Short mmCIF file of C-alpha atoms in Angstrom, two decimals:
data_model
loop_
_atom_site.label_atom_id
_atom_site.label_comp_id
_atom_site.label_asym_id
_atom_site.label_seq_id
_atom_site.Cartn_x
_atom_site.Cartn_y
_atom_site.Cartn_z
CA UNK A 1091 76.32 78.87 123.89
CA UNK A 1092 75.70 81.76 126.56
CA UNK A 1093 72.58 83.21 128.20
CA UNK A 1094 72.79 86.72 129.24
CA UNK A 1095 70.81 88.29 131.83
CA UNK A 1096 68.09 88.91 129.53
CA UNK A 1097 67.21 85.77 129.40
CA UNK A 1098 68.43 85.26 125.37
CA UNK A 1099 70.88 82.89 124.23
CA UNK A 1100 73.71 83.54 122.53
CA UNK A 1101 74.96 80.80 120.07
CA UNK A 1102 78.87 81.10 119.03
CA UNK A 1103 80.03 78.40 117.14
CA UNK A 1104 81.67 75.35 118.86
CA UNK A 1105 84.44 73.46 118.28
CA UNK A 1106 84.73 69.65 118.01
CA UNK A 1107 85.41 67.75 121.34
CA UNK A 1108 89.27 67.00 122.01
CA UNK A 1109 90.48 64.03 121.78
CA UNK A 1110 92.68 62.11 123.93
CA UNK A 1111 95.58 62.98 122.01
CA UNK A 1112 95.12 66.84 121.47
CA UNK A 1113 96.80 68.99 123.99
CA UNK A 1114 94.09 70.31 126.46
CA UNK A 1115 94.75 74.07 128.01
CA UNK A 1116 94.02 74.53 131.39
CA UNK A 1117 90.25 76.17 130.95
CA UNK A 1118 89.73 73.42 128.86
CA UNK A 1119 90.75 71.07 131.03
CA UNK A 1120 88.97 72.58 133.98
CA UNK A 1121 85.28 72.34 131.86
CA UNK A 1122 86.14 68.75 130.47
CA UNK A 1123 85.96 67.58 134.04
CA UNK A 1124 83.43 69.53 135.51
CA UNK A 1125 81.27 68.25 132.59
CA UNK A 1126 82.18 64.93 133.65
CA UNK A 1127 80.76 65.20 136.62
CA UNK A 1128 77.74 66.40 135.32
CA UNK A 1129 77.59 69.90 135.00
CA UNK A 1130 75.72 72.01 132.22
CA UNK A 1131 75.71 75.28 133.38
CA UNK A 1132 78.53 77.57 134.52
CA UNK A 1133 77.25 80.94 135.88
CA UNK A 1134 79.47 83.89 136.28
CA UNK A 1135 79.59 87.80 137.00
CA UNK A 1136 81.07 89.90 133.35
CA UNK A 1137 84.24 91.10 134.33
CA UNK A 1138 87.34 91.22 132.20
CA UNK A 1139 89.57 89.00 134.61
CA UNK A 1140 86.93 86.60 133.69
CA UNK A 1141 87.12 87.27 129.40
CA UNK A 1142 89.26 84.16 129.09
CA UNK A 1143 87.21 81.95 131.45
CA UNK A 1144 84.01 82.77 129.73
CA UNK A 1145 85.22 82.26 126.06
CA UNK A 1146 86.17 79.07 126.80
CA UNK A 1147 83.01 78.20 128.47
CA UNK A 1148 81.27 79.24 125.10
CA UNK A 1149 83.42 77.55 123.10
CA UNK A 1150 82.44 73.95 125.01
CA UNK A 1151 79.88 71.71 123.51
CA UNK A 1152 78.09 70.64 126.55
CA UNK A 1153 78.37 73.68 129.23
CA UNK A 1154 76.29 76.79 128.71
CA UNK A 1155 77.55 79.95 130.17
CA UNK A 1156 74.52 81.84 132.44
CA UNK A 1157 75.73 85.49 132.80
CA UNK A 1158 74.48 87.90 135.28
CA UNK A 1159 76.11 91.30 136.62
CA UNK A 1160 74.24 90.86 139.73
CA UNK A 1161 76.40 88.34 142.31
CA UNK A 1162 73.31 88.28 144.47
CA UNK A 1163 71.76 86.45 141.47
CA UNK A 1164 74.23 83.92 139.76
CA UNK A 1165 74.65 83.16 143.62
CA UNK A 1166 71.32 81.92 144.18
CA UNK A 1167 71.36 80.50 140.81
CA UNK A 1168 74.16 78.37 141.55
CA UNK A 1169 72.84 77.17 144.97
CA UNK A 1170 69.63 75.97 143.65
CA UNK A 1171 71.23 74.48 140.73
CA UNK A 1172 74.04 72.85 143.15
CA UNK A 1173 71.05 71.57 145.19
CA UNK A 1174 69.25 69.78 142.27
CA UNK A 1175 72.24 68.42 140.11
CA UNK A 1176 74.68 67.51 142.43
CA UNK A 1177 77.81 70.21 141.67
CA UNK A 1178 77.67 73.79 140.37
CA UNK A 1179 79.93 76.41 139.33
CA UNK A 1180 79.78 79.98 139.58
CA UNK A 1181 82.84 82.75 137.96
CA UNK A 1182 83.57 85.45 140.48
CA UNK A 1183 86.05 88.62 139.41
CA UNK A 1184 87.09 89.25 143.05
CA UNK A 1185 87.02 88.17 147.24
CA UNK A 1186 83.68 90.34 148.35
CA UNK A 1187 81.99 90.08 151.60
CA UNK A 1188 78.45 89.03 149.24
CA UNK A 1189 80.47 86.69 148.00
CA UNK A 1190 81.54 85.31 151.03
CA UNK A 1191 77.98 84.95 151.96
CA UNK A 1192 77.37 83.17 149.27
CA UNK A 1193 80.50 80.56 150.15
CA UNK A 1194 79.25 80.50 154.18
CA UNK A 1195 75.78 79.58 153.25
CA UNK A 1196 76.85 76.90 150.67
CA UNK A 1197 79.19 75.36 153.37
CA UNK A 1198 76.57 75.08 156.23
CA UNK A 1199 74.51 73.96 153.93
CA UNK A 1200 76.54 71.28 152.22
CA UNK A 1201 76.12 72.10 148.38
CA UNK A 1202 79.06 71.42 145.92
CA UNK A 1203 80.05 74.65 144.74
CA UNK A 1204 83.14 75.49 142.32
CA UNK A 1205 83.77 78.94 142.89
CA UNK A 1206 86.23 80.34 140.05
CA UNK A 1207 87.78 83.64 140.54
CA UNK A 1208 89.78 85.89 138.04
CA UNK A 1209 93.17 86.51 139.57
CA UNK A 1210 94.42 89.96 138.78
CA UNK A 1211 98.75 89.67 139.56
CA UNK A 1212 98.70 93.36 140.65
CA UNK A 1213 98.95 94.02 144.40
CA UNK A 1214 96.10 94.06 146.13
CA UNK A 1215 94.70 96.40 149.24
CA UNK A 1216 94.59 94.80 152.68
CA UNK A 1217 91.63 94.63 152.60
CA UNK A 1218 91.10 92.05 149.91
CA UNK A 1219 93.91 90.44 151.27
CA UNK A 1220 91.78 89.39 154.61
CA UNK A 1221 88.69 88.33 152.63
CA UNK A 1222 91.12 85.90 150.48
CA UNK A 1223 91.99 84.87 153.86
CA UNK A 1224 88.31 84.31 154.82
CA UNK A 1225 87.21 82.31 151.68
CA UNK A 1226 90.31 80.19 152.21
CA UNK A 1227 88.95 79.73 156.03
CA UNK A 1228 85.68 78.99 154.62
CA UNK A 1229 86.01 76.01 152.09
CA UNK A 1230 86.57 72.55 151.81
CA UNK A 1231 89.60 73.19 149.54
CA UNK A 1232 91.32 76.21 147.55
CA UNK A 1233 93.90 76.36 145.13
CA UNK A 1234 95.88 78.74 142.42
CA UNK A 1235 96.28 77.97 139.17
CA UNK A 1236 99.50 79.63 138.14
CA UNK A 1237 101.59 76.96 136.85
CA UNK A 1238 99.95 75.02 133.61
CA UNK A 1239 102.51 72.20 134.83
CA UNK A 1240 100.86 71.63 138.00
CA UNK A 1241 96.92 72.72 137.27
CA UNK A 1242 94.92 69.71 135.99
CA UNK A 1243 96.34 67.99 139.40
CA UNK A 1244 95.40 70.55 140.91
CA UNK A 1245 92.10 70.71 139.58
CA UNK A 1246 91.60 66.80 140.14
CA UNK A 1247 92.38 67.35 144.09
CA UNK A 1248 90.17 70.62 144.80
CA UNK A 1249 87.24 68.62 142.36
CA UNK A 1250 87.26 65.34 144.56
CA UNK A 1251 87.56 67.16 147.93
CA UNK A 1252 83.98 69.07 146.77
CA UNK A 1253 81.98 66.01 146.00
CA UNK A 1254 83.61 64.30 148.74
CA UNK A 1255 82.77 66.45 151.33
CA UNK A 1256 79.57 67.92 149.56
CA UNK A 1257 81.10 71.36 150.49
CA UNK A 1258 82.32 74.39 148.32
CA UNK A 1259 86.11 74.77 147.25
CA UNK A 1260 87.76 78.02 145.58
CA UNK A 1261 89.98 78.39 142.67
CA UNK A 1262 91.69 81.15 141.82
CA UNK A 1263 92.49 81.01 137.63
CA UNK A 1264 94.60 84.16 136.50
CA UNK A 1265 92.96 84.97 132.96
CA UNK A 1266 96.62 84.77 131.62
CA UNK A 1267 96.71 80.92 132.64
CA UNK A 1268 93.25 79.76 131.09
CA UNK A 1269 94.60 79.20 127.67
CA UNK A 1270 98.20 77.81 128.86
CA UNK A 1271 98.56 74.28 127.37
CA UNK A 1272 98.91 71.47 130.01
CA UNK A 1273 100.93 68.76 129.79
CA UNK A 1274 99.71 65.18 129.24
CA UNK A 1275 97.66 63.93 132.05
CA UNK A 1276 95.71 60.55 133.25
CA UNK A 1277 92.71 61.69 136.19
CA UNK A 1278 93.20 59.11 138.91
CA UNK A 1279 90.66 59.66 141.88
CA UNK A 1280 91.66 60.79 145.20
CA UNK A 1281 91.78 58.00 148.09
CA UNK A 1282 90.12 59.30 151.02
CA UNK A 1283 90.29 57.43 154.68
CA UNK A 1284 87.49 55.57 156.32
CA UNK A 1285 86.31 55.65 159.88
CA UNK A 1286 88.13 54.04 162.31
CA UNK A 1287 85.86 52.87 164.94
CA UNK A 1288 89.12 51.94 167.38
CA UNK A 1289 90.49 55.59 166.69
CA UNK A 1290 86.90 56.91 167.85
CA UNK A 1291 86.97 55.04 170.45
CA UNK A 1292 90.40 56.19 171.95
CA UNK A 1293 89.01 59.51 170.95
CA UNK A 1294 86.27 59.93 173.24
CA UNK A 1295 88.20 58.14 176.02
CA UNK A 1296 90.68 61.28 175.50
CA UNK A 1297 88.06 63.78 175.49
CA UNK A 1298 86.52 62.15 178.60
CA UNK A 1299 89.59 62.39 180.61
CA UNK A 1300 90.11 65.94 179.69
CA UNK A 1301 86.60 67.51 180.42
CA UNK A 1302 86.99 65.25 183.83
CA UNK A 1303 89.96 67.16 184.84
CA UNK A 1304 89.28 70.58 182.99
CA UNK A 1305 87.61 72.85 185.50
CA UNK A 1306 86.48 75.92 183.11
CA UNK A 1307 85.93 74.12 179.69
CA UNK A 1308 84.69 75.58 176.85
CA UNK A 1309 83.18 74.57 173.85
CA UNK A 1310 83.03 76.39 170.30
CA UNK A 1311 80.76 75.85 167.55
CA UNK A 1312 81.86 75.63 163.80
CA UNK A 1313 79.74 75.14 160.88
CA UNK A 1314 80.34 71.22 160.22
CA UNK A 1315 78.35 71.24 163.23
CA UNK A 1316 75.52 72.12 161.55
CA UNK A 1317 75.98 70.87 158.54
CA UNK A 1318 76.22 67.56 159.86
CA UNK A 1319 73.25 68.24 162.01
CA UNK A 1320 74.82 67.54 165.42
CA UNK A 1321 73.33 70.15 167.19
CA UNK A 1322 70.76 68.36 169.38
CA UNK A 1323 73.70 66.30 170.45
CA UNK A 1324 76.17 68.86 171.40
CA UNK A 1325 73.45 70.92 172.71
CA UNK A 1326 72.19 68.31 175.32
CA UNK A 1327 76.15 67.60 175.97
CA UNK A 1328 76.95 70.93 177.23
CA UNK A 1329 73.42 71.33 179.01
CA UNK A 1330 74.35 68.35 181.35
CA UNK A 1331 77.42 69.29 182.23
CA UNK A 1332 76.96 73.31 182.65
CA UNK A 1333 79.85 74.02 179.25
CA UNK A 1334 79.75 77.62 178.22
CA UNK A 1335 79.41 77.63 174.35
CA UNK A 1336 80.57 80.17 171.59
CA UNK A 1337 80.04 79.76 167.59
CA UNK A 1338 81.31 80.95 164.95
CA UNK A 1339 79.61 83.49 162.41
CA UNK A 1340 78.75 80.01 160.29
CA UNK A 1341 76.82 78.57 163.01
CA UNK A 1342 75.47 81.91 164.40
CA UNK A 1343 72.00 80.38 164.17
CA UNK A 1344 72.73 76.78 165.80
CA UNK A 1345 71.86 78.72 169.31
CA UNK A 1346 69.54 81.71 171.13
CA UNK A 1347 71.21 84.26 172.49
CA UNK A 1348 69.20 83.98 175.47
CA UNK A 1349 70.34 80.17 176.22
CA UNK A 1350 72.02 80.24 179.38
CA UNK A 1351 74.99 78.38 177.88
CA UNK A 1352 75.68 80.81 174.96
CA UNK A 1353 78.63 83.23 175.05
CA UNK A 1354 78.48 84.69 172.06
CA UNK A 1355 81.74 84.67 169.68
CA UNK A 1356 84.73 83.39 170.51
CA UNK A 1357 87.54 86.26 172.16
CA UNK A 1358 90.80 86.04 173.54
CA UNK A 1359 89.30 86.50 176.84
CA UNK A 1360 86.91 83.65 177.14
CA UNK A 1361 90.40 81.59 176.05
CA UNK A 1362 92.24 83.00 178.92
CA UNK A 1363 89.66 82.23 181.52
CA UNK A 1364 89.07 78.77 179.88
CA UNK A 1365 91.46 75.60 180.87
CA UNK A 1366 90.44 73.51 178.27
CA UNK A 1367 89.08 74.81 174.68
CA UNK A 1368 86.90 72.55 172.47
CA UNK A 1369 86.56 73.29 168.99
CA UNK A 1370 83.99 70.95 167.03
CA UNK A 1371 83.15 71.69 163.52
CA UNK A 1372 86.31 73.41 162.01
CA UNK A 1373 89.76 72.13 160.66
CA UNK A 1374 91.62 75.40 161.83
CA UNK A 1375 91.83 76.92 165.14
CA UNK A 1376 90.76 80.23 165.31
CA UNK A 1377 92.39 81.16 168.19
CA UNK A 1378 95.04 79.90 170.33
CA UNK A 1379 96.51 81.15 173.76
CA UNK A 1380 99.30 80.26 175.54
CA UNK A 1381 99.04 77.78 178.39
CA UNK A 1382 95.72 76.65 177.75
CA UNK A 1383 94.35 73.64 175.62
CA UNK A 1384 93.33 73.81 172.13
CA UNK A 1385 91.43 70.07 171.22
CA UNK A 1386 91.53 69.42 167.56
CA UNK A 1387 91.44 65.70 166.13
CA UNK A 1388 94.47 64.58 164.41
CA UNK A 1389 95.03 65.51 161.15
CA UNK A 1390 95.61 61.92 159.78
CA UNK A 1391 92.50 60.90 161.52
CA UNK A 1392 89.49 61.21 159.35
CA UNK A 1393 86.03 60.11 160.77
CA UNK A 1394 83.03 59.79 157.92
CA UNK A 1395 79.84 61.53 159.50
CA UNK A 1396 77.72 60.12 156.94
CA UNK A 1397 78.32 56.50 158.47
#
């Protein structure tokens, strides 16, 4: 079943639910686990690059497809449906700056979002190419489902990193792939690493010894920082010891302008006149300069802020 922006549904008829043994394609696939994880609802922009996706979805016994030209709407559709069940899933036809509004908001706000987008395999403009740069920048995971040998794997990694990490994740699904058969395939959870309080520990010892011999630090601001709600924290950190401060466009409203610590966004410049950089709140650097230090915790290292 459907519901169009009217408001009406539209009943097509459904097919029986697949059994283990019947070969699943990869759109079907996709929905089988997103309704496992509770999801009802799968909201999405018309667009031909999304005629595959959306067939699917109204071919599915339990997941009704809510469709809306309007991104501004399916988007807050799908973050006050995230908010209230837990997950949510919203069908994009292309990288757009609303769009990427829609993906910065649900990160600093931590709500599940799958965000599905209809891969065209012409060339795109450069300009497209930088906002598929941004989204990939701006969520929790992202993936491309090109190969049907690969995708439900695929799909089982990017699915456990958004309830996880109660953040969005992006996956691109070329309309050509959605009906691609997959082969046989067993979901096994995702193992994800506990806090180590004797890792923290040597952590902050690190840290300490830096700041004490850093003699223009800096500090920058990502959005896990608010998300996590560490501001107060971080805030009364860099008060006491007089730490410049720059954030990112995700946690543009973590502090004033006129707080004598802020420094706005983060340039090469501020990197050159810093000796040690700080970034809290971000897996990537966004910029590095030569000579000076960039502080990022360990990749292997993963500390659980909800403990």
């Amino acid at each position: 079943m459907s519901i169009t922006a009217s408001g009406r549904p539209r009943t097509l008829k459904r097919q029986k639910n697949h059994s283990r043994s019947e070969k699943l394609t990869v759109g079907q696939y996709l929905l089988k686990r997103l309704s496992l994880l509770g999801l009802s609802h799968l909201f999405v922009t018309p667009h031909p690059l999304l005629a595959s996706l959306s067939r699917t979805v109204d071919e599915h016994p339990k997941i009704t497809l809510v469709s809306n030209p309007s991104i501004e709407s399916c988007a807050e559709m799908a973050d006050g449906y995230g908010k209230a069940k837990g997950i949510s899933a919203i069908g994009l036809s292309g990288h757009t700056p609303k769009a990427l509004d829609m993906l910065i908001r649900a990160y600093s706000e931590s709500v599940p979002q799958v965000i599905l987008f209809g891969k065209s395999q012409a060339k795109t403009d450069e300009g497209t190419n930088i906002l598929e740069k941004l989204f990939r920048q701006h969520s929790a995971s992202w993936t491309e489902l090109t190969d049907p040998l690969l995708a439900a794997k695929k799909i089982d990694r990017v699915l456990d990193y958004c309830l996880f990490f109660k953040k969005p994740v992006c996956i691109e699904l070329p309309d050509e792939v959605v009906d691609c058969f997959i082969p046989q395939h067993v979901y096994h959870a995702m193992e994800f690493g506990i806090s180590d309080p004797d890792t923290l520990d040597d952590l902050l010892l690190e840290l300490e010894l830096l700041f004490n011999k850093a003699k223009h630090p800096l500090i920058h601001l990502d959005r896990d920082v608010v998300a996590h709600k560490a501001e107060s924290l971080l805030l009364h950190f860099a008060e006491r010891w007089a730490i410049p401060i720059t954030s990112s466009h995700a946690a543009k409203n973590f502090l004033l302008e006129s707080h004598p610590n802020y420094c706005g966004n983060l340039t090469e410049e501020l990197v050159a006149r810093a000796d040690l950089v700080c970034v809290i709140g971000k897996e990537h650097i966004p910029l590095q300069h030569k000579g000076h230090n960039i502080l990022i915790a360990a990749q292997d290292t993963y500390i659980d802020t909800r403990a």
